[in-house]
Amino acid sequence: EELVKRLGLTESPALQAEIIPSTELIKITVEDVNPKRAALVANTLADILIAQEDQLYTGGGKTSTEVLGEQLTQNKADVDESLQEYQRLLVRTPVPETIEVARQLFQLNQDRYASSLSQYEQALSREEIQANMITVFQTATIPELPFKPRVALNLALAVVVGLVGGLTLALI
């Protein structure tokens, strides 16, 4: 449906998709009376497949890197805030217990930020791998010779069948 809508076709052309054995490749075959349109349909279908895979992966919502990026920003703000509070208490308060609590809070926020940063970098790596999961290996080209009808093959088969039939009638 997407293909017909995108290319403004009246009906869907003859399509065939097959998985090539022992590989992760999908071969898309299009039969049409117009070879240029057949190549355009095959290439457009590949583009639609890639776009739909991306939509399925992200779910139309935020990616994991976007979510982790927001958490990373919030954790960085928490680290900065706790550092400022710790430095303010060092200057103002001579009570060691209050300073120790602020130092521990700062250390906790710093550890949480480091953990978020590590998760964010891992998510970036996963998304880079995922972005390359479906790609076009070879674009469709316009064939120089028609695929059907195969005149030479049909003629050869007709000659062979005619000879066999003629010999059979002669023997009978």
Coordinates of C-alpha atoms in Angstrom, one line a residue:
E1 CA 0.0 0.0 0.0
E2 CA 2.8 2.4 0.9
L3 CA 4.6 1.6 -2.4
V4 CA 1.4 2.3 -4.5
K5 CA 0.8 5.5 -2.6
R6 CA 4.4 6.7 -2.8
L7 CA 4.8 6.1 -6.5
G8 CA 1.2 7.0 -7.5
L9 CA 0.6 3.6 -9.1
T10 CA -2.9 2.4 -9.9
E11 CA -2.1 -1.2 -8.9
S12 CA 0.8 -3.0 -7.3
P13 CA 3.3 -4.6 -9.7
A14 CA 4.3 -8.3 -9.5
L15 CA 6.6 -8.4 -6.5
Q16 CA 8.6 -11.3 -5.0
A17 CA 10.9 -11.2 -2.0
E18 CA 13.0 -14.2 -1.1
I19 CA 15.6 -14.8 1.6
I20 CA 18.8 -16.1 0.0
P21 CA 19.7 -19.4 1.8
S22 CA 22.6 -19.3 4.3
T23 CA 22.7 -15.5 4.3
E24 CA 20.9 -12.6 5.8
L25 CA 20.1 -11.1 2.4
I26 CA 16.6 -10.5 0.9
K27 CA 16.3 -10.5 -2.8
I28 CA 13.5 -8.3 -4.1
T29 CA 12.3 -9.1 -7.7
V30 CA 9.8 -6.9 -9.6
E31 CA 8.2 -7.8 -12.9
D32 CA 6.7 -5.0 -15.0
V33 CA 6.3 -4.2 -18.7
N34 CA 8.3 -1.0 -18.1
P35 CA 11.9 -1.9 -17.0
K36 CA 12.5 1.6 -15.6
R37 CA 9.4 1.4 -13.4
A38 CA 10.5 -2.1 -12.3
A39 CA 13.8 -0.8 -11.1
L40 CA 12.2 2.3 -9.4
V41 CA 9.7 0.0 -7.6
A42 CA 12.4 -2.3 -6.3
N43 CA 14.5 0.6 -5.0
T44 CA 11.5 2.3 -3.5
L45 CA 10.4 -0.9 -1.8
A46 CA 13.9 -1.3 -0.2
D47 CA 13.7 2.3 1.0
I48 CA 10.3 1.6 2.6
L49 CA 11.6 -1.5 4.3
I50 CA 14.5 0.5 5.8
A51 CA 12.2 3.2 7.0
Q52 CA 9.8 0.8 8.5
E53 CA 12.6 -1.1 10.3
D54 CA 13.8 2.2 11.8
Q55 CA 10.2 3.0 12.9
L56 CA 9.8 -0.4 14.5
Y57 CA 13.1 -0.1 16.3
T58 CA 12.4 3.3 17.8
G59 CA 8.7 2.7 18.2
G60 CA 8.0 6.2 17.1
G61 CA 9.1 7.5 20.5
K62 CA 12.4 8.4 22.1
T63 CA 15.5 6.3 21.5
S64 CA 17.4 4.9 24.4
T65 CA 20.2 7.4 23.8
E66 CA 17.7 10.3 24.1
V67 CA 16.3 9.0 27.4
L68 CA 19.8 8.3 28.7
G69 CA 21.0 11.7 27.5
E70 CA 18.3 13.4 29.5
Q71 CA 19.2 11.3 32.6
L72 CA 22.9 12.2 32.0
T73 CA 22.1 15.9 31.9
Q74 CA 20.0 15.6 35.1
N75 CA 22.8 13.6 36.9
K76 CA 25.4 16.2 35.8
A77 CA 23.2 19.0 37.3
D78 CA 22.9 16.9 40.5
V79 CA 26.7 16.6 40.7
D80 CA 27.2 20.3 40.1
E81 CA 24.6 21.2 42.7
S82 CA 26.0 18.8 45.4
L83 CA 29.5 20.1 44.7
Q84 CA 28.4 23.7 45.2
E85 CA 26.6 22.6 48.4
Y86 CA 29.7 20.8 49.6
Q87 CA 31.9 23.8 48.9
R88 CA 29.4 26.2 50.6
L89 CA 29.4 24.0 53.7
L90 CA 33.2 23.9 53.8
V91 CA 33.4 27.6 54.0
R92 CA 30.4 28.2 56.3
T93 CA 30.1 25.2 58.7
P94 CA 32.9 24.0 60.9
V95 CA 30.8 20.9 61.9
P96 CA 32.5 17.9 60.4
E97 CA 29.4 15.7 60.3
T98 CA 27.5 18.0 58.0
I99 CA 30.5 18.4 55.7
E100 CA 30.9 14.6 55.6
V101 CA 27.2 14.1 54.7
A102 CA 27.6 16.7 51.9
R103 CA 30.8 14.9 50.7
Q104 CA 29.1 11.6 50.6
L105 CA 26.1 13.0 48.7
F106 CA 28.6 14.6 46.2
Q107 CA 30.4 11.2 45.8
L108 CA 27.1 9.4 45.3
N109 CA 26.0 11.9 42.6
Q110 CA 29.4 11.6 41.0
D111 CA 29.1 7.8 40.9
R112 CA 25.6 7.9 39.5
Y113 CA 26.8 10.3 36.8
A114 CA 29.7 8.0 35.9
S115 CA 27.3 5.1 35.6
S116 CA 24.9 7.1 33.5
L117 CA 27.7 8.1 31.2
S118 CA 28.8 4.5 30.7
Q119 CA 25.2 3.5 29.9
Y120 CA 24.8 6.4 27.5
E121 CA 28.0 5.4 25.6
Q122 CA 26.9 1.8 25.4
A123 CA 23.5 2.9 24.0
L124 CA 25.2 5.0 21.4
S125 CA 27.2 2.0 20.3
R126 CA 24.1 -0.2 20.1
E127 CA 22.2 2.4 18.0
E128 CA 25.1 2.8 15.6
I129 CA 25.0 -1.0 15.1
Q130 CA 21.2 -1.0 14.8
A131 CA 21.3 1.9 12.3
N132 CA 23.3 -0.3 10.0
M133 CA 21.2 -3.4 10.4
I134 CA 19.2 -3.0 7.2
T135 CA 21.0 -1.6 4.2
V136 CA 20.8 -1.8 0.5
F137 CA 23.5 -4.2 -0.7
Q138 CA 22.9 -3.7 -4.4
T139 CA 20.4 -1.3 -6.0
A140 CA 18.1 -2.4 -8.7
T141 CA 19.3 -1.6 -12.2
I142 CA 17.4 -1.3 -15.5
P143 CA 17.7 -4.6 -17.3
E144 CA 19.1 -4.4 -20.9
L145 CA 17.2 -7.5 -22.1
P146 CA 13.6 -8.4 -21.2
F147 CA 13.2 -11.2 -18.7
K148 CA 10.1 -12.6 -20.4
P149 CA 9.4 -13.9 -23.1
R150 CA 12.5 -15.9 -23.7
V151 CA 12.3 -16.3 -27.5
A152 CA 15.4 -18.4 -28.0
L153 CA 14.5 -20.8 -25.2
N154 CA 10.9 -21.1 -26.4
L155 CA 12.1 -21.7 -30.0
A156 CA 14.6 -24.4 -28.9
L157 CA 12.0 -26.2 -26.9
A158 CA 9.5 -26.1 -29.8
V159 CA 12.1 -27.6 -32.1
V160 CA 12.9 -30.4 -29.7
V161 CA 9.3 -31.2 -29.0
G162 CA 8.5 -31.1 -32.7
L163 CA 11.3 -33.5 -33.5
V164 CA 10.4 -35.9 -30.8
G165 CA 6.7 -35.7 -31.8
G166 CA 7.6 -36.2 -35.5
L167 CA 9.8 -39.2 -34.8
T168 CA 7.1 -40.7 -32.6
L169 CA 4.5 -40.3 -35.4
A170 CA 6.9 -41.7 -38.0
L171 CA 7.6 -44.8 -35.9
I172 CA 3.9 -45.4 -35.2

